[in-house]
Amino acid sequence: MDEYAPEKVFGEVKAVAPALYIPPALLDPLPAYASLADFRGNRDTTRVEVYIGVPVQEVKLAGQSWQGTRTVVVYDRAWREVHRSSDRSALPVLPESKQEILDEAKVNLPPGGYFLAVKVTEGDSGRTSLFQDSLRVTDYRGDSLRVSGIALARHIAPTEEQGKFVKGKLRVLPAPSRTFRVDQSVSVYFEVYNLKPDA
């Protein structure tokens, strides 16, 4: 009885544990944005594009680029992880988008309901932003007339290059923050499927 008496147990814990807990410095959250749009994918899947934006004035740049980690995780309705991708590469400040550092992650998913989580962490400071939302993936199979998801764009221009932000022969820079200056035009990108001329 004496060994487990509350007073004795408390005294032993107090002797080996610090009486004062000092938490690590609290960090301001990283202001970041995420948005998404879905498009017809390969075979029986839909291509979900997750657009990530970080305001240039809110981060520390190394030259003309920003270093951070972007992680995208998708769960099914039973909370089983069905996709995880992470990227730590440096992102450049693009001439067409000087107010936002942009990134894009592509995920191929069967149509249905999911949960999406996006985590953005700044490399130097460790500041973090987290975006979570339910995700409804549209089924674009079949031959009926369909329209894809709609992506707000900061800049759309023809290109012959390949790579990130390229859709067919267009380079489409997304606008994850959904904000535009007064003198900026607002562009949208979407795809139309199974549109055929009549007689």
PDB file of C-alpha atoms in Angstrom:
ATOM      1  CA  MET A   1       0.000   0.000   0.000  1.00  0.00           C
ATOM      2  CA  ASP A   2       2.806   2.351   0.865  1.00  0.00           C
ATOM      3  CA  GLU A   3       4.564   1.759  -2.492  1.00  0.00           C
ATOM      4  CA  TYR A   4       1.530   2.939  -4.512  1.00  0.00           C
ATOM      5  CA  ALA A   5       0.321   5.690  -2.222  1.00  0.00           C
ATOM      6  CA  PRO A   6      -0.507   8.772  -4.324  1.00  0.00           C
ATOM      7  CA  GLU A   7       1.779  11.028  -2.328  1.00  0.00           C
ATOM      8  CA  LYS A   8       4.744   8.689  -2.780  1.00  0.00           C
ATOM      9  CA  VAL A   9       4.090   8.127  -6.501  1.00  0.00           C
ATOM     10  CA  PHE A  10       3.809  11.871  -7.076  1.00  0.00           C
ATOM     11  CA  GLY A  11       7.046  12.486  -5.171  1.00  0.00           C
ATOM     12  CA  GLU A  12       8.923   9.938  -7.293  1.00  0.00           C
ATOM     13  CA  VAL A  13       7.604  11.363 -10.558  1.00  0.00           C
ATOM     14  CA  LYS A  14       8.444  14.901  -9.466  1.00  0.00           C
ATOM     15  CA  ALA A  15      11.999  13.853  -8.671  1.00  0.00           C
ATOM     16  CA  VAL A  16      12.710  12.597 -12.200  1.00  0.00           C
ATOM     17  CA  ALA A  17      10.453  14.912 -14.278  1.00  0.00           C
ATOM     18  CA  PRO A  18      10.974  18.664 -14.691  1.00  0.00           C
ATOM     19  CA  ALA A  19       8.544  20.817 -12.747  1.00  0.00           C
ATOM     20  CA  LEU A  20       8.537  23.455 -15.493  1.00  0.00           C
ATOM     21  CA  TYR A  21       7.616  22.693 -19.109  1.00  0.00           C
ATOM     22  CA  ILE A  22       8.739  25.205 -21.702  1.00  0.00           C
ATOM     23  CA  PRO A  23       7.147  24.511 -25.111  1.00  0.00           C
ATOM     24  CA  PRO A  24       9.123  25.170 -28.279  1.00  0.00           C
ATOM     25  CA  ALA A  25       8.693  28.594 -29.818  1.00  0.00           C
ATOM     26  CA  LEU A  26       5.264  28.921 -31.381  1.00  0.00           C
ATOM     27  CA  LEU A  27       5.469  29.455 -35.119  1.00  0.00           C
ATOM     28  CA  ASP A  28       3.104  31.555 -37.151  1.00  0.00           C
ATOM     29  CA  PRO A  29       1.214  29.432 -39.676  1.00  0.00           C
ATOM     30  CA  LEU A  30       2.430  29.472 -43.250  1.00  0.00           C
ATOM     31  CA  PRO A  31      -0.144  31.274 -45.408  1.00  0.00           C
ATOM     32  CA  ALA A  32      -0.731  28.870 -48.281  1.00  0.00           C
ATOM     33  CA  TYR A  33      -3.641  28.015 -50.547  1.00  0.00           C
ATOM     34  CA  ALA A  34      -4.919  24.880 -52.246  1.00  0.00           C
ATOM     35  CA  SER A  35      -7.576  24.320 -54.872  1.00  0.00           C
ATOM     36  CA  LEU A  36      -8.358  21.494 -57.274  1.00  0.00           C
ATOM     37  CA  ALA A  37     -10.056  20.484 -60.488  1.00  0.00           C
ATOM     38  CA  ASP A  38     -10.678  17.084 -62.067  1.00  0.00           C
ATOM     39  CA  PHE A  39     -10.328  15.956 -65.678  1.00  0.00           C
ATOM     40  CA  ARG A  40     -10.750  12.776 -67.675  1.00  0.00           C
ATOM     41  CA  GLY A  41      -7.856  10.422 -66.992  1.00  0.00           C
ATOM     42  CA  ASN A  42      -6.590   7.177 -68.463  1.00  0.00           C
ATOM     43  CA  ARG A  43      -8.802   4.081 -68.685  1.00  0.00           C
ATOM     44  CA  ASP A  44     -11.127   3.964 -65.670  1.00  0.00           C
ATOM     45  CA  THR A  45      -9.612   6.819 -63.650  1.00  0.00           C
ATOM     46  CA  THR A  46     -10.107  10.543 -63.271  1.00  0.00           C
ATOM     47  CA  ARG A  47      -7.125  12.900 -63.085  1.00  0.00           C
ATOM     48  CA  VAL A  48      -7.386  15.165 -60.052  1.00  0.00           C
ATOM     49  CA  GLU A  49      -5.074  18.158 -60.126  1.00  0.00           C
ATOM     50  CA  VAL A  50      -4.239  19.797 -56.804  1.00  0.00           C
ATOM     51  CA  TYR A  51      -2.956  23.361 -57.131  1.00  0.00           C
ATOM     52  CA  ILE A  52      -0.835  24.831 -54.333  1.00  0.00           C
ATOM     53  CA  GLY A  53       0.070  28.496 -53.927  1.00  0.00           C
ATOM     54  CA  VAL A  54       2.276  30.306 -51.412  1.00  0.00           C
ATOM     55  CA  PRO A  55       2.310  34.134 -51.325  1.00  0.00           C
ATOM     56  CA  VAL A  56       5.771  35.421 -52.296  1.00  0.00           C
ATOM     57  CA  GLN A  57       5.722  38.267 -49.740  1.00  0.00           C
ATOM     58  CA  GLU A  58       5.127  35.783 -46.875  1.00  0.00           C
ATOM     59  CA  VAL A  59       8.164  33.514 -47.372  1.00  0.00           C
ATOM     60  CA  LYS A  60      11.949  33.648 -47.470  1.00  0.00           C
ATOM     61  CA  LEU A  61      13.349  33.220 -50.968  1.00  0.00           C
ATOM     62  CA  ALA A  62      16.700  31.710 -51.868  1.00  0.00           C
ATOM     63  CA  GLY A  63      17.507  33.770 -54.940  1.00  0.00           C
ATOM     64  CA  GLN A  64      14.439  33.450 -57.148  1.00  0.00           C
ATOM     65  CA  SER A  65      13.109  30.199 -55.671  1.00  0.00           C
ATOM     66  CA  TRP A  66      11.457  28.887 -52.511  1.00  0.00           C
ATOM     67  CA  GLN A  67      12.273  25.658 -50.700  1.00  0.00           C
ATOM     68  CA  GLY A  68       9.478  23.764 -48.997  1.00  0.00           C
ATOM     69  CA  THR A  69       7.781  20.388 -48.734  1.00  0.00           C
ATOM     70  CA  ARG A  70       4.371  19.755 -50.296  1.00  0.00           C
ATOM     71  CA  THR A  71       2.547  16.567 -49.302  1.00  0.00           C
ATOM     72  CA  VAL A  72      -0.767  15.377 -50.777  1.00  0.00           C
ATOM     73  CA  VAL A  73      -2.657  12.486 -49.151  1.00  0.00           C
ATOM     74  CA  VAL A  74      -5.971  10.975 -50.279  1.00  0.00           C
ATOM     75  CA  TYR A  75      -8.118   8.657 -48.125  1.00  0.00           C
ATOM     76  CA  ASP A  76     -11.150   6.639 -49.146  1.00  0.00           C
ATOM     77  CA  ARG A  77     -14.421   6.839 -47.181  1.00  0.00           C
ATOM     78  CA  ALA A  78     -13.154   4.162 -44.756  1.00  0.00           C
ATOM     79  CA  TRP A  79     -10.083   6.359 -44.045  1.00  0.00           C
ATOM     80  CA  ARG A  80      -7.704   3.987 -45.830  1.00  0.00           C
ATOM     81  CA  GLU A  81      -4.842   5.809 -47.508  1.00  0.00           C
ATOM     82  CA  VAL A  82      -5.094   5.408 -51.287  1.00  0.00           C
ATOM     83  CA  HIS A  83      -2.494   7.971 -52.376  1.00  0.00           C
ATOM     84  CA  ARG A  84       0.470   9.809 -50.859  1.00  0.00           C
ATOM     85  CA  SER A  85       2.993  11.972 -52.672  1.00  0.00           C
ATOM     86  CA  SER A  86       5.564  14.401 -51.354  1.00  0.00           C
ATOM     87  CA  ASP A  87       7.857  16.853 -53.124  1.00  0.00           C
ATOM     88  CA  ARG A  88      10.751  18.806 -51.612  1.00  0.00           C
ATOM     89  CA  SER A  89      12.128  20.401 -54.757  1.00  0.00           C
ATOM     90  CA  ALA A  90      12.704  24.151 -54.960  1.00  0.00           C
ATOM     91  CA  LEU A  91       9.936  26.122 -56.672  1.00  0.00           C
ATOM     92  CA  PRO A  92      10.870  29.122 -58.832  1.00  0.00           C
ATOM     93  CA  VAL A  93       9.087  32.460 -58.812  1.00  0.00           C
ATOM     94  CA  LEU A  94       7.522  32.434 -62.283  1.00  0.00           C
ATOM     95  CA  PRO A  95       7.510  35.655 -64.349  1.00  0.00           C
ATOM     96  CA  GLU A  96       3.781  35.231 -65.074  1.00  0.00           C
ATOM     97  CA  SER A  97       2.948  34.780 -61.372  1.00  0.00           C
ATOM     98  CA  LYS A  98       5.116  37.033 -59.219  1.00  0.00           C
ATOM     99  CA  GLN A  99       2.632  37.190 -56.348  1.00  0.00           C
ATOM    100  CA  GLU A 100       2.301  33.417 -55.782  1.00  0.00           C
ATOM    101  CA  ILE A 101       4.764  30.531 -55.816  1.00  0.00           C
ATOM    102  CA  LEU A 102       2.914  27.737 -57.633  1.00  0.00           C
ATOM    103  CA  ASP A 103       2.961  23.955 -57.543  1.00  0.00           C
ATOM    104  CA  GLU A 104       0.741  21.214 -58.949  1.00  0.00           C
ATOM    105  CA  ALA A 105       0.228  17.575 -57.950  1.00  0.00           C
ATOM    106  CA  LYS A 106      -1.635  15.122 -60.180  1.00  0.00           C
ATOM    107  CA  VAL A 107      -3.497  12.129 -58.721  1.00  0.00           C
ATOM    108  CA  ASN A 108      -5.299   9.448 -60.757  1.00  0.00           C
ATOM    109  CA  LEU A 109      -8.294   8.055 -58.859  1.00  0.00           C
ATOM    110  CA  PRO A 110     -11.316   5.891 -59.656  1.00  0.00           C
ATOM    111  CA  PRO A 111     -14.565   7.896 -59.486  1.00  0.00           C
ATOM    112  CA  GLY A 112     -16.093   8.116 -56.015  1.00  0.00           C
ATOM    113  CA  GLY A 113     -15.870   9.890 -52.674  1.00  0.00           C
ATOM    114  CA  TYR A 114     -12.579  10.627 -50.879  1.00  0.00           C
ATOM    115  CA  PHE A 115     -10.952  12.857 -48.288  1.00  0.00           C
ATOM    116  CA  LEU A 116      -8.039  15.071 -49.303  1.00  0.00           C
ATOM    117  CA  ALA A 117      -5.273  16.530 -47.129  1.00  0.00           C
ATOM    118  CA  VAL A 118      -2.539  18.891 -48.321  1.00  0.00           C
ATOM    119  CA  LYS A 119       0.360  19.918 -46.077  1.00  0.00           C
ATOM    120  CA  VAL A 120       2.835  22.653 -47.018  1.00  0.00           C
ATOM    121  CA  THR A 121       5.936  23.228 -44.861  1.00  0.00           C
ATOM    122  CA  GLU A 122       8.558  25.928 -45.349  1.00  0.00           C
ATOM    123  CA  GLY A 123      12.068  24.479 -45.368  1.00  0.00           C
ATOM    124  CA  ASP A 124      13.942  27.037 -43.243  1.00  0.00           C
ATOM    125  CA  SER A 125      11.371  28.127 -40.686  1.00  0.00           C
ATOM    126  CA  GLY A 126       9.275  24.960 -40.360  1.00  0.00           C
ATOM    127  CA  ARG A 127       6.061  26.998 -40.672  1.00  0.00           C
ATOM    128  CA  THR A 128       3.207  24.797 -41.855  1.00  0.00           C
ATOM    129  CA  SER A 129      -0.166  25.093 -43.542  1.00  0.00           C
ATOM    130  CA  LEU A 130      -2.744  22.307 -43.739  1.00  0.00           C
ATOM    131  CA  PHE A 131      -5.699  22.051 -46.107  1.00  0.00           C
ATOM    132  CA  GLN A 132      -8.375  19.345 -45.694  1.00  0.00           C
ATOM    133  CA  ASP A 133     -11.565  18.750 -47.627  1.00  0.00           C
ATOM    134  CA  SER A 134     -13.896  16.062 -48.862  1.00  0.00           C
ATOM    135  CA  LEU A 135     -13.352  15.176 -52.496  1.00  0.00           C
ATOM    136  CA  ARG A 136     -15.928  13.985 -55.023  1.00  0.00           C
ATOM    137  CA  VAL A 137     -14.214  12.483 -58.082  1.00  0.00           C
ATOM    138  CA  THR A 138     -16.411  12.698 -61.192  1.00  0.00           C
ATOM    139  CA  ASP A 139     -16.855   9.802 -63.606  1.00  0.00           C
ATOM    140  CA  TYR A 140     -15.975  10.936 -67.159  1.00  0.00           C
ATOM    141  CA  ARG A 141     -16.359   7.501 -68.769  1.00  0.00           C
ATOM    142  CA  GLY A 142     -18.933   6.924 -71.482  1.00  0.00           C
ATOM    143  CA  ASP A 143     -19.736   8.809 -74.649  1.00  0.00           C
ATOM    144  CA  SER A 144     -22.169  11.443 -73.388  1.00  0.00           C
ATOM    145  CA  LEU A 145     -21.302  15.135 -73.511  1.00  0.00           C
ATOM    146  CA  ARG A 146     -19.320  16.068 -70.382  1.00  0.00           C
ATOM    147  CA  VAL A 147     -17.474  19.105 -69.057  1.00  0.00           C
ATOM    148  CA  SER A 148     -14.465  18.765 -66.753  1.00  0.00           C
ATOM    149  CA  GLY A 149     -13.850  20.614 -63.530  1.00  0.00           C
ATOM    150  CA  ILE A 150     -13.062  24.319 -63.831  1.00  0.00           C
ATOM    151  CA  ALA A 151      -9.639  25.661 -62.888  1.00  0.00           C
ATOM    152  CA  LEU A 152      -9.142  29.362 -62.235  1.00  0.00           C
ATOM    153  CA  ALA A 153      -5.963  30.403 -64.018  1.00  0.00           C
ATOM    154  CA  ARG A 154      -3.513  33.231 -63.551  1.00  0.00           C
ATOM    155  CA  HIS A 155      -2.080  32.869 -67.052  1.00  0.00           C
ATOM    156  CA  ILE A 156      -2.869  30.728 -70.136  1.00  0.00           C
ATOM    157  CA  ALA A 157      -0.632  30.692 -73.206  1.00  0.00           C
ATOM    158  CA  PRO A 158       0.251  28.347 -76.082  1.00  0.00           C
ATOM    159  CA  THR A 159       3.413  26.264 -75.596  1.00  0.00           C
ATOM    160  CA  GLU A 160       5.395  23.524 -77.287  1.00  0.00           C
ATOM    161  CA  GLU A 161       7.060  22.493 -74.012  1.00  0.00           C
ATOM    162  CA  GLN A 162       6.216  19.613 -71.702  1.00  0.00           C
ATOM    163  CA  GLY A 163       6.105  19.532 -67.919  1.00  0.00           C
ATOM    164  CA  LYS A 164       4.208  20.945 -65.008  1.00  0.00           C
ATOM    165  CA  PHE A 165       1.205  23.183 -65.784  1.00  0.00           C
ATOM    166  CA  VAL A 166       1.075  21.993 -69.425  1.00  0.00           C
ATOM    167  CA  LYS A 167      -2.234  20.662 -70.762  1.00  0.00           C
ATOM    168  CA  GLY A 168      -1.999  19.616 -74.391  1.00  0.00           C
ATOM    169  CA  LYS A 169      -0.599  22.643 -76.220  1.00  0.00           C
ATOM    170  CA  LEU A 170      -1.398  25.148 -73.448  1.00  0.00           C
ATOM    171  CA  ARG A 171       0.532  26.251 -70.366  1.00  0.00           C
ATOM    172  CA  VAL A 172      -2.045  26.919 -67.668  1.00  0.00           C
ATOM    173  CA  LEU A 173      -0.776  28.598 -64.493  1.00  0.00           C
ATOM    174  CA  PRO A 174      -3.368  28.038 -61.748  1.00  0.00           C
ATOM    175  CA  ALA A 175      -4.600  30.600 -59.220  1.00  0.00           C
ATOM    176  CA  PRO A 176      -4.980  28.590 -55.975  1.00  0.00           C
ATOM    177  CA  SER A 177      -5.609  31.706 -53.876  1.00  0.00           C
ATOM    178  CA  ARG A 178      -8.504  32.692 -56.188  1.00  0.00           C
ATOM    179  CA  THR A 179      -7.472  36.338 -55.815  1.00  0.00           C
ATOM    180  CA  PHE A 180      -6.627  38.769 -58.597  1.00  0.00           C
ATOM    181  CA  ARG A 181      -5.465  42.352 -58.781  1.00  0.00           C
ATOM    182  CA  VAL A 182      -7.874  44.940 -60.177  1.00  0.00           C
ATOM    183  CA  ASP A 183      -5.795  45.205 -63.364  1.00  0.00           C
ATOM    184  CA  GLN A 184      -5.549  41.406 -63.806  1.00  0.00           C
ATOM    185  CA  SER A 185      -7.825  39.442 -66.086  1.00  0.00           C
ATOM    186  CA  VAL A 186      -9.420  36.264 -64.758  1.00  0.00           C
ATOM    187  CA  SER A 187      -8.988  33.166 -66.916  1.00  0.00           C
ATOM    188  CA  VAL A 188     -10.593  29.756 -66.583  1.00  0.00           C
ATOM    189  CA  TYR A 189      -9.561  26.394 -68.013  1.00  0.00           C
ATOM    190  CA  PHE A 190     -11.890  23.456 -68.632  1.00  0.00           C
ATOM    191  CA  GLU A 191     -12.174  20.552 -71.054  1.00  0.00           C
ATOM    192  CA  VAL A 192     -15.199  19.389 -73.043  1.00  0.00           C
ATOM    193  CA  TYR A 193     -15.508  15.665 -73.793  1.00  0.00           C
ATOM    194  CA  ASN A 194     -17.438  13.832 -76.515  1.00  0.00           C
ATOM    195  CA  LEU A 195     -18.462  16.972 -78.394  1.00  0.00           C
ATOM    196  CA  LYS A 196     -19.104  15.996 -82.010  1.00  0.00           C
ATOM    197  CA  PRO A 197     -20.392  17.974 -85.000  1.00  0.00           C
ATOM    198  CA  ASP A 198     -23.869  17.105 -86.241  1.00  0.00           C
ATOM    199  CA  ALA A 199     -24.867  16.659 -89.891  1.00  0.00           C
TER     200      ALA A 199
END
